[in-house]
Amino acid sequence: PAPPAKYVSSEGITLHYVAREQDWFVLPRRSQVHAGDFLAVPDPFECALEFEEGRGLLTLPGGTTIRWLGAQETAPTAIELRRGRVVLKATTIANDNETPLHVAVKTLGDLWQISLQPGTTGGIDVVPGEPTAFEQESARNSCTGGIYIVNGRANLVDPSGRTIEIKGPGWIKLPVKLPTESGDETPLERSPPLSELPKWMGPHTLSQASRQSQSAKMFEKGFKLDEAVSLSLPAVAADPNPILSKMATDTLGLIEAYGPLINVLQRTIHDEARKAAISALRMWLPRSPENRDLLKNELAQTYLPEDADVVYRLLWGFNQEDARDKARSQQLLDWMGHPTEVSIRELAFTQVYRLTGKTYHYRASTKQAQEFQQSLKSWNQHLHRDGSLLPPLKDDAGK
């Protein structure tokens, strides 16, 4: 087995999962990270890990969760990127300018082998997809991301064994199309040039400013070294400060704390936190079939039975076919006018806006009754005019 990685960050917050406690805790400074450890980095902090006796540096920007896999058959160091971004840098040790840094990265269910020449910097990002149909299984192709080489040279080996060399700046869009069992010999090709590299791959000036902001400092004080995150974060999510509330909600999503997320969804006074809870729950829900029953049980403890069913349906989302159906379109607008549950209104509008791109000045949490009714009237006029949220598709004859 390879030596453990070293946590070398001198500021900020990194969380690690403690199996015996079945909860997340703050990772102490100068900790060692062993095979099997789960790490999560709340935004706007970042985590730096040294590995292979300083030959490699792995940086985890905020909003990232990984599992440190340690040594594998394919590489002396391997990680699983579950969500977010990682930056890999191959350093030069003892004047060794030739030995590449070999790292295996599992992402989207695929295992990549990456060999970085000394001095090379690369990065990988993964954005989980959100479902668009009822009880839709999580699909590999619903996620988006990429493998980037900023400078230097790197060899990439995809899950099927295809190899490509990339000289920075260059990238490969994820997920890639894998060869079929029929023997498709499609080569692995780099993606078209980027107009610019992602901001998280460049100098971290903006990130540093965010980490040093007053809100970030206040957020950091909400974590206690010896206290489970499930005990401390919900109180921060309920903070009157909307920025702190959203930071805490985003972190609850990062560690997939679905119970506290449902409480935020139903009870928060902040639009930002409510929207963050919706997005987090929708990314978590399709990850496993077991999540369906977990969600139903938690909703039953928070909502009236009829409202719990509506929230469950809305969290799965809708697609363009639904938006071209008059009855489903009308149902979404009816939910946008729910008399008591702001969370149901917000969930419905999240889908309607995603499908149409229109707002008609709608705001789920508004206290202005006249403004709210006028917006709903505009939406119903839209439905009456087009017959549904989206107009029907034209046939081949253009009729």
Short mmCIF file of C-alpha atoms in Angstrom, two decimals:
data_model
loop_
_atom_site.label_atom_id
_atom_site.label_comp_id
_atom_site.label_asym_id
_atom_site.label_seq_id
_atom_site.Cartn_x
_atom_site.Cartn_y
_atom_site.Cartn_z
CA PRO A 1 0.00 0.00 0.00
CA ALA A 2 1.10 3.55 -0.74
CA PRO A 3 1.76 5.97 2.14
CA PRO A 4 -1.28 8.02 3.15
CA ALA A 5 -1.81 11.50 1.75
CA LYS A 6 -1.09 14.52 3.95
CA TYR A 7 -3.64 17.27 4.57
CA VAL A 8 -1.51 20.41 4.23
CA SER A 9 -4.05 23.26 4.14
CA SER A 10 -3.39 25.92 6.77
CA GLU A 11 -6.85 27.54 6.59
CA GLY A 12 -10.45 26.77 5.75
CA ILE A 13 -12.60 23.73 6.42
CA THR A 14 -12.44 20.17 5.09
CA LEU A 15 -14.85 17.49 6.27
CA HIS A 16 -14.24 13.75 6.56
CA TYR A 17 -16.66 10.90 7.14
CA VAL A 18 -16.13 8.90 10.35
CA ALA A 19 -17.62 5.46 9.79
CA ARG A 20 -17.90 4.49 13.45
CA GLU A 21 -19.95 7.63 14.12
CA GLN A 22 -21.78 7.46 10.79
CA ASP A 23 -21.38 11.21 10.44
CA TRP A 24 -19.15 13.94 9.05
CA PHE A 25 -16.62 15.85 11.15
CA VAL A 26 -14.05 18.59 10.58
CA LEU A 27 -10.73 17.14 9.41
CA PRO A 28 -7.99 18.27 11.85
CA ARG A 29 -4.94 20.08 10.47
CA ARG A 30 -2.00 17.91 9.34
CA SER A 31 -4.17 14.80 9.28
CA GLN A 32 -3.30 11.79 7.18
CA VAL A 33 -5.80 10.59 4.59
CA HIS A 34 -5.99 6.81 4.17
CA ALA A 35 -7.49 4.51 1.57
CA GLY A 36 -11.28 4.50 1.83
CA ASP A 37 -11.57 7.96 3.41
CA PHE A 38 -14.34 10.27 2.17
CA LEU A 39 -13.61 14.02 2.05
CA ALA A 40 -15.93 16.97 1.37
CA VAL A 41 -14.89 20.61 0.96
CA PRO A 42 -17.53 23.28 1.61
CA ASP A 43 -17.56 26.33 -0.62
CA PRO A 44 -15.72 28.76 -0.46
CA PHE A 45 -12.88 26.79 1.16
CA GLU A 46 -10.36 24.50 -0.50
CA CYS A 47 -8.31 21.48 0.55
CA ALA A 48 -4.71 20.65 -0.40
CA LEU A 49 -3.34 17.10 -0.17
CA GLU A 50 0.27 16.05 -0.73
CA PHE A 51 0.91 12.47 -1.83
CA GLU A 52 3.71 10.19 -3.00
CA GLU A 53 6.17 11.95 -0.69
CA GLY A 54 5.54 15.33 -2.23
CA ARG A 55 5.64 14.30 -5.88
CA GLY A 56 1.94 15.11 -6.26
CA LEU A 57 -0.33 17.87 -5.02
CA LEU A 58 -4.12 17.47 -5.17
CA THR A 59 -6.26 20.56 -4.61
CA LEU A 60 -9.99 20.26 -3.95
CA PRO A 61 -11.90 23.53 -4.53
CA GLY A 62 -15.10 24.19 -2.60
CA GLY A 63 -18.11 22.09 -3.57
CA THR A 64 -16.09 18.87 -4.02
CA THR A 65 -16.45 15.38 -2.56
CA ILE A 66 -13.96 12.58 -3.17
CA ARG A 67 -13.04 9.15 -1.88
CA TRP A 68 -9.32 8.52 -1.45
CA LEU A 69 -8.74 5.06 -2.89
CA GLY A 70 -4.99 4.78 -2.27
CA ALA A 71 -2.90 2.31 -4.26
CA GLN A 72 -4.62 0.37 -7.05
CA GLU A 73 -3.47 -2.12 -9.66
CA THR A 74 -3.50 0.58 -12.32
CA ALA A 75 -1.69 3.32 -10.37
CA PRO A 76 0.09 3.92 -7.05
CA THR A 77 -2.47 6.62 -6.23
CA ALA A 78 -6.19 6.64 -7.05
CA ILE A 79 -9.20 8.76 -6.13
CA GLU A 80 -12.92 8.68 -6.84
CA LEU A 81 -14.30 12.09 -7.79
CA ARG A 82 -17.92 11.93 -6.72
CA ARG A 83 -18.81 15.56 -7.32
CA GLY A 84 -17.00 18.83 -7.94
CA ARG A 85 -13.46 19.49 -9.13
CA VAL A 86 -9.89 18.45 -8.48
CA VAL A 87 -6.62 20.04 -9.59
CA LEU A 88 -3.60 17.72 -9.98
CA LYS A 89 -0.03 19.00 -10.09
CA ALA A 90 3.08 16.89 -10.66
CA THR A 91 5.97 18.49 -8.83
CA THR A 92 9.69 17.94 -9.32
CA ILE A 93 11.53 16.23 -6.46
CA ALA A 94 15.31 15.81 -6.16
CA ASN A 95 15.96 17.05 -9.72
CA ASP A 96 13.82 14.27 -11.19
CA ASN A 97 12.50 15.88 -14.37
CA GLU A 98 11.55 12.69 -16.19
CA THR A 99 9.50 10.35 -13.98
CA PRO A 100 5.77 10.95 -14.60
CA LEU A 101 3.20 11.05 -11.83
CA HIS A 102 0.70 8.20 -12.29
CA VAL A 103 -2.79 8.75 -10.90
CA ALA A 104 -6.03 6.80 -11.46
CA VAL A 105 -9.27 8.76 -11.25
CA LYS A 106 -12.69 7.13 -11.07
CA THR A 107 -15.51 9.39 -12.20
CA LEU A 108 -18.96 8.84 -13.71
CA GLY A 109 -18.41 5.13 -13.05
CA ASP A 110 -15.33 5.08 -15.32
CA LEU A 111 -11.69 4.66 -14.34
CA TRP A 112 -9.13 6.87 -16.06
CA GLN A 113 -5.36 6.52 -15.86
CA ILE A 114 -3.51 9.83 -15.99
CA SER A 115 0.27 10.22 -16.29
CA LEU A 116 1.50 13.77 -15.73
CA GLN A 117 5.01 14.82 -16.68
CA PRO A 118 6.81 16.79 -13.92
CA GLY A 119 5.61 20.39 -13.86
CA THR A 120 2.27 19.52 -15.49
CA THR A 121 -1.02 20.74 -14.05
CA GLY A 122 -4.33 19.10 -14.86
CA GLY A 123 -7.87 19.12 -13.55
CA ILE A 124 -11.12 17.20 -13.64
CA ASP A 125 -14.66 18.35 -12.96
CA VAL A 126 -17.96 16.49 -12.61
CA VAL A 127 -21.40 18.08 -12.37
CA PRO A 128 -24.15 15.58 -11.45
CA GLY A 129 -27.26 15.73 -13.59
CA GLU A 130 -30.78 16.32 -12.27
CA PRO A 131 -33.68 14.03 -13.25
CA THR A 132 -36.30 15.07 -15.82
CA ALA A 133 -38.76 12.19 -15.45
CA PHE A 134 -40.58 10.41 -12.64
CA GLU A 135 -38.36 7.89 -10.81
CA GLN A 136 -35.72 8.18 -13.51
CA GLU A 137 -32.56 6.17 -12.87
CA SER A 138 -29.31 8.08 -12.70
CA ALA A 139 -27.64 7.82 -16.08
CA ARG A 140 -23.95 8.12 -16.82
CA ASN A 141 -24.72 10.54 -19.63
CA SER A 142 -26.75 12.85 -17.39
CA CYS A 143 -23.56 14.20 -15.80
CA THR A 144 -21.21 16.67 -17.43
CA GLY A 145 -17.54 17.43 -16.95
CA GLY A 146 -14.10 17.31 -18.45
CA ILE A 147 -10.42 16.44 -18.03
CA TYR A 148 -8.17 19.47 -18.54
CA ILE A 149 -4.43 19.87 -19.02
CA VAL A 150 -3.35 23.45 -18.31
CA ASN A 151 0.33 23.16 -19.14
CA GLY A 152 2.95 20.49 -19.78
CA ARG A 153 2.12 17.03 -21.12
CA ALA A 154 -0.07 14.18 -19.96
CA ASN A 155 -1.05 10.74 -21.24
CA LEU A 156 -4.64 9.66 -20.65
CA VAL A 157 -5.95 6.09 -20.80
CA ASP A 158 -9.74 5.81 -20.91
CA PRO A 159 -11.78 2.91 -19.40
CA SER A 160 -11.60 0.94 -22.65
CA GLY A 161 -7.80 1.17 -22.87
CA ARG A 162 -7.57 3.88 -25.53
CA THR A 163 -4.62 6.26 -25.06
CA ILE A 164 -4.10 9.88 -26.01
CA GLU A 165 -1.41 12.45 -25.26
CA ILE A 166 -2.54 15.98 -24.48
CA LYS A 167 -0.27 19.01 -24.42
CA GLY A 168 -1.61 21.93 -22.47
CA PRO A 169 -3.84 23.75 -22.90
CA GLY A 170 -6.21 21.00 -23.97
CA TRP A 171 -9.12 18.95 -22.70
CA ILE A 172 -11.49 16.01 -23.15
CA LYS A 173 -15.20 16.42 -22.54
CA LEU A 174 -16.86 13.90 -20.21
CA PRO A 175 -18.51 11.50 -20.52
CA VAL A 176 -16.71 10.08 -23.56
CA LYS A 177 -18.33 7.66 -25.97
CA LEU A 178 -16.89 4.23 -25.20
CA PRO A 179 -16.25 1.62 -27.93
CA THR A 180 -19.09 -0.83 -28.49
CA GLU A 181 -18.84 -4.57 -27.97
CA SER A 182 -18.97 -5.01 -31.75
CA GLY A 183 -15.37 -3.86 -31.92
CA ASP A 184 -15.79 -0.17 -32.70
CA GLU A 185 -12.27 1.24 -33.02
CA THR A 186 -13.23 4.88 -32.56
CA PRO A 187 -10.07 6.71 -31.43
CA LEU A 188 -10.02 8.84 -28.30
CA GLU A 189 -9.83 12.46 -29.41
CA ARG A 190 -9.30 15.71 -27.58
CA SER A 191 -12.21 18.15 -27.61
CA PRO A 192 -12.19 21.38 -29.63
CA PRO A 193 -10.07 24.19 -28.14
CA LEU A 194 -11.53 26.14 -25.27
CA SER A 195 -11.84 29.90 -25.58
CA GLU A 196 -10.52 29.98 -22.02
CA LEU A 197 -9.79 27.50 -19.27
CA PRO A 198 -12.33 27.18 -16.42
CA LYS A 199 -11.83 29.83 -13.76
CA TRP A 200 -11.26 27.21 -11.09
CA MET A 201 -8.17 26.04 -13.02
CA GLY A 202 -6.59 29.49 -13.05
CA PRO A 203 -5.10 31.66 -10.31
CA HIS A 204 -7.27 31.44 -7.20
CA THR A 205 -7.48 35.17 -6.57
CA LEU A 206 -11.29 35.25 -6.57
CA SER A 207 -11.43 32.11 -4.45
CA GLN A 208 -8.99 33.60 -1.95
CA ALA A 209 -11.08 36.76 -1.73
CA SER A 210 -14.17 34.65 -1.11
CA ARG A 211 -12.45 32.62 1.60
CA GLN A 212 -11.32 35.79 3.37
CA SER A 213 -14.73 37.46 3.24
CA GLN A 214 -16.63 38.23 6.41
CA SER A 215 -19.31 35.68 5.51
CA ALA A 216 -16.70 32.93 5.03
CA LYS A 217 -15.13 33.71 8.39
CA MET A 218 -18.52 33.60 10.09
CA PHE A 219 -19.35 30.35 8.28
CA GLU A 220 -16.08 28.76 9.44
CA LYS A 221 -16.97 29.56 13.06
CA GLY A 222 -20.13 27.45 12.65
CA PHE A 223 -18.03 24.25 12.53
CA LYS A 224 -16.82 22.63 15.75
CA LEU A 225 -13.81 20.31 15.64
CA ASP A 226 -15.33 17.62 17.85
CA GLU A 227 -18.99 18.05 16.87
CA ALA A 228 -20.77 16.16 14.11
CA VAL A 229 -21.68 18.33 11.16
CA SER A 230 -25.26 17.06 11.30
CA LEU A 231 -25.58 18.81 14.67
CA SER A 232 -23.95 22.14 13.80
CA LEU A 233 -24.92 22.85 10.19
CA PRO A 234 -28.75 22.85 10.47
CA ALA A 235 -28.53 25.75 12.92
CA VAL A 236 -26.39 27.70 10.45
CA ALA A 237 -28.85 26.88 7.66
CA ALA A 238 -31.54 28.52 9.80
CA ASP A 239 -29.46 31.69 10.29
CA PRO A 240 -31.18 35.01 9.48
CA ASN A 241 -28.22 35.85 7.21
CA PRO A 242 -29.18 34.55 3.73
CA ILE A 243 -25.53 34.10 2.66
CA LEU A 244 -24.71 31.93 5.67
CA SER A 245 -27.95 29.99 5.22
CA LYS A 246 -27.13 29.18 1.59
CA MET A 247 -23.53 28.20 2.42
CA ALA A 248 -24.79 25.76 5.04
CA THR A 249 -27.48 24.38 2.71
CA ASP A 250 -24.95 23.84 -0.07
CA THR A 251 -22.74 21.94 2.39
CA LEU A 252 -25.67 19.78 3.54
CA GLY A 253 -26.14 18.89 -0.11
CA LEU A 254 -22.46 18.11 -0.49
CA ILE A 255 -22.64 15.48 2.27
CA GLU A 256 -26.10 14.30 1.09
CA ALA A 257 -27.84 15.11 4.37
CA TYR A 258 -31.30 14.69 2.89
CA GLY A 259 -33.20 15.02 6.17
CA PRO A 260 -31.89 18.49 7.07
CA LEU A 261 -32.24 19.50 3.42
CA ILE A 262 -35.96 18.73 3.50
CA ASN A 263 -36.28 20.85 6.65
CA VAL A 264 -34.57 23.74 4.86
CA LEU A 265 -36.83 23.27 1.83
CA GLN A 266 -39.98 23.45 3.92
CA ARG A 267 -39.03 25.99 6.59
CA THR A 268 -36.40 28.43 5.36
CA ILE A 269 -37.25 32.11 4.92
CA HIS A 270 -34.50 32.54 2.30
CA ASP A 271 -35.12 32.03 -1.42
CA GLU A 272 -31.42 31.27 -1.97
CA ALA A 273 -31.35 28.45 0.60
CA ARG A 274 -34.64 26.99 -0.67
CA LYS A 275 -33.33 26.83 -4.25
CA ALA A 276 -30.05 25.31 -3.03
CA ALA A 277 -31.98 22.62 -1.15
CA ILE A 278 -34.04 21.80 -4.25
CA SER A 279 -30.95 21.41 -6.43
CA ALA A 280 -29.14 19.31 -3.81
CA LEU A 281 -32.09 16.95 -3.30
CA ARG A 282 -32.56 16.54 -7.06
CA MET A 283 -28.90 15.59 -7.53
CA TRP A 284 -29.03 13.13 -4.62
CA LEU A 285 -32.38 11.48 -5.39
CA PRO A 286 -31.47 9.45 -8.53
CA ARG A 287 -28.08 8.28 -7.23
CA SER A 288 -29.58 5.11 -5.72
CA PRO A 289 -32.98 3.36 -5.83
CA GLU A 290 -32.88 3.27 -2.02
CA ASN A 291 -33.12 7.06 -1.94
CA ARG A 292 -36.75 6.89 -3.06
CA ASP A 293 -37.99 5.29 0.17
CA LEU A 294 -35.63 7.39 2.28
CA LEU A 295 -37.11 10.52 0.75
CA LYS A 296 -40.73 9.36 1.10
CA ASN A 297 -40.23 8.53 4.78
CA GLU A 298 -38.63 11.91 5.49
CA LEU A 299 -41.31 13.84 3.58
CA ALA A 300 -44.02 12.03 5.55
CA GLN A 301 -42.56 13.46 8.76
CA THR A 302 -42.50 17.02 7.42
CA TYR A 303 -45.52 17.51 5.14
CA LEU A 304 -49.20 16.67 5.09
CA PRO A 305 -49.74 13.41 3.17
CA GLU A 306 -51.14 15.05 0.03
CA ASP A 307 -48.36 17.67 0.03
CA ALA A 308 -45.67 15.02 0.59
CA ASP A 309 -46.81 13.25 -2.59
CA VAL A 310 -46.64 16.50 -4.55
CA VAL A 311 -43.14 17.34 -3.31
CA TYR A 312 -41.95 13.82 -4.16
CA ARG A 313 -43.31 14.14 -7.71
CA LEU A 314 -41.88 17.61 -8.25
CA LEU A 315 -38.40 16.63 -7.08
CA TRP A 316 -38.21 14.15 -9.96
CA GLY A 317 -38.78 16.91 -12.48
CA PHE A 318 -40.50 17.23 -15.83
CA ASN A 319 -39.38 17.33 -19.46
CA GLN A 320 -40.37 19.07 -22.69
CA GLU A 321 -42.94 16.41 -23.50
CA ASP A 322 -44.68 17.23 -20.21
CA ALA A 323 -44.50 20.94 -21.00
CA ARG A 324 -46.31 20.30 -24.31
CA ASP A 325 -49.13 18.47 -22.53
CA LYS A 326 -52.00 20.75 -21.51
CA ALA A 327 -53.03 18.80 -18.41
CA ARG A 328 -49.49 18.52 -17.02
CA SER A 329 -48.83 22.17 -17.81
CA GLN A 330 -51.97 23.21 -15.95
CA GLN A 331 -51.00 21.02 -12.99
CA LEU A 332 -47.63 22.76 -12.71
CA LEU A 333 -49.31 26.17 -12.77
CA ASP A 334 -51.78 25.01 -10.11
CA TRP A 335 -48.88 23.96 -7.91
CA MET A 336 -47.28 27.37 -8.48
CA GLY A 337 -50.41 28.79 -6.85
CA HIS A 338 -50.40 26.46 -3.83
CA PRO A 339 -52.18 28.32 -1.01
CA THR A 340 -49.86 27.39 1.88
CA GLU A 341 -46.61 25.67 0.86
CA VAL A 342 -43.97 28.03 -0.54
CA SER A 343 -41.72 25.02 -1.12
CA ILE A 344 -44.27 23.48 -3.52
CA ARG A 345 -44.59 26.78 -5.36
CA GLU A 346 -40.81 27.02 -5.69
CA LEU A 347 -40.45 23.41 -6.83
CA ALA A 348 -43.10 23.88 -9.51
CA PHE A 349 -41.64 27.16 -10.73
CA THR A 350 -38.16 25.63 -10.85
CA GLN A 351 -39.44 23.19 -13.46
CA VAL A 352 -41.53 25.73 -15.35
CA TYR A 353 -38.66 28.21 -15.61
CA ARG A 354 -36.19 25.50 -16.64
CA LEU A 355 -38.49 24.43 -19.47
CA THR A 356 -39.70 27.84 -20.69
CA GLY A 357 -37.07 30.37 -19.64
CA LYS A 358 -39.88 32.75 -18.69
CA THR A 359 -40.79 34.29 -15.31
CA TYR A 360 -43.71 36.73 -15.74
CA HIS A 361 -42.34 38.31 -12.55
CA TYR A 362 -43.25 35.21 -10.54
CA ARG A 363 -41.78 34.83 -7.06
CA ALA A 364 -42.87 31.90 -4.92
CA SER A 365 -42.25 33.61 -1.58
CA THR A 366 -43.69 37.05 -2.30
CA LYS A 367 -45.89 38.61 0.36
CA GLN A 368 -47.58 40.87 -2.20
CA ALA A 369 -50.88 39.11 -2.91
CA GLN A 370 -51.80 41.37 -5.84
CA GLU A 371 -48.41 40.92 -7.50
CA PHE A 372 -48.59 37.15 -6.97
CA GLN A 373 -52.06 36.83 -8.48
CA GLN A 374 -51.11 39.01 -11.45
CA SER A 375 -48.14 36.76 -12.19
CA LEU A 376 -50.31 33.63 -12.01
CA LYS A 377 -52.82 35.35 -14.31
CA SER A 378 -50.03 36.01 -16.84
CA TRP A 379 -48.97 32.37 -16.70
CA ASN A 380 -52.53 31.14 -17.26
CA GLN A 381 -52.91 33.52 -20.18
CA HIS A 382 -49.71 32.03 -21.59
CA LEU A 383 -51.22 28.56 -21.21
CA HIS A 384 -54.49 29.61 -22.83
CA ARG A 385 -52.66 31.23 -25.75
CA ASP A 386 -50.23 28.35 -26.50
CA GLY A 387 -52.32 25.46 -25.23
CA SER A 388 -49.46 24.32 -22.96
CA LEU A 389 -46.25 25.66 -21.43
CA LEU A 390 -44.38 24.95 -24.65
CA PRO A 391 -45.99 25.16 -28.10
CA PRO A 392 -46.52 21.84 -29.90
CA LEU A 393 -43.77 20.65 -32.22
CA LYS A 394 -44.32 21.31 -35.90
CA ASP A 395 -44.67 18.23 -38.07
CA ASP A 396 -42.40 17.48 -41.00
CA ALA A 397 -44.55 19.63 -43.25
CA GLY A 398 -44.04 22.60 -40.97
CA LYS A 399 -47.70 22.83 -40.05
#
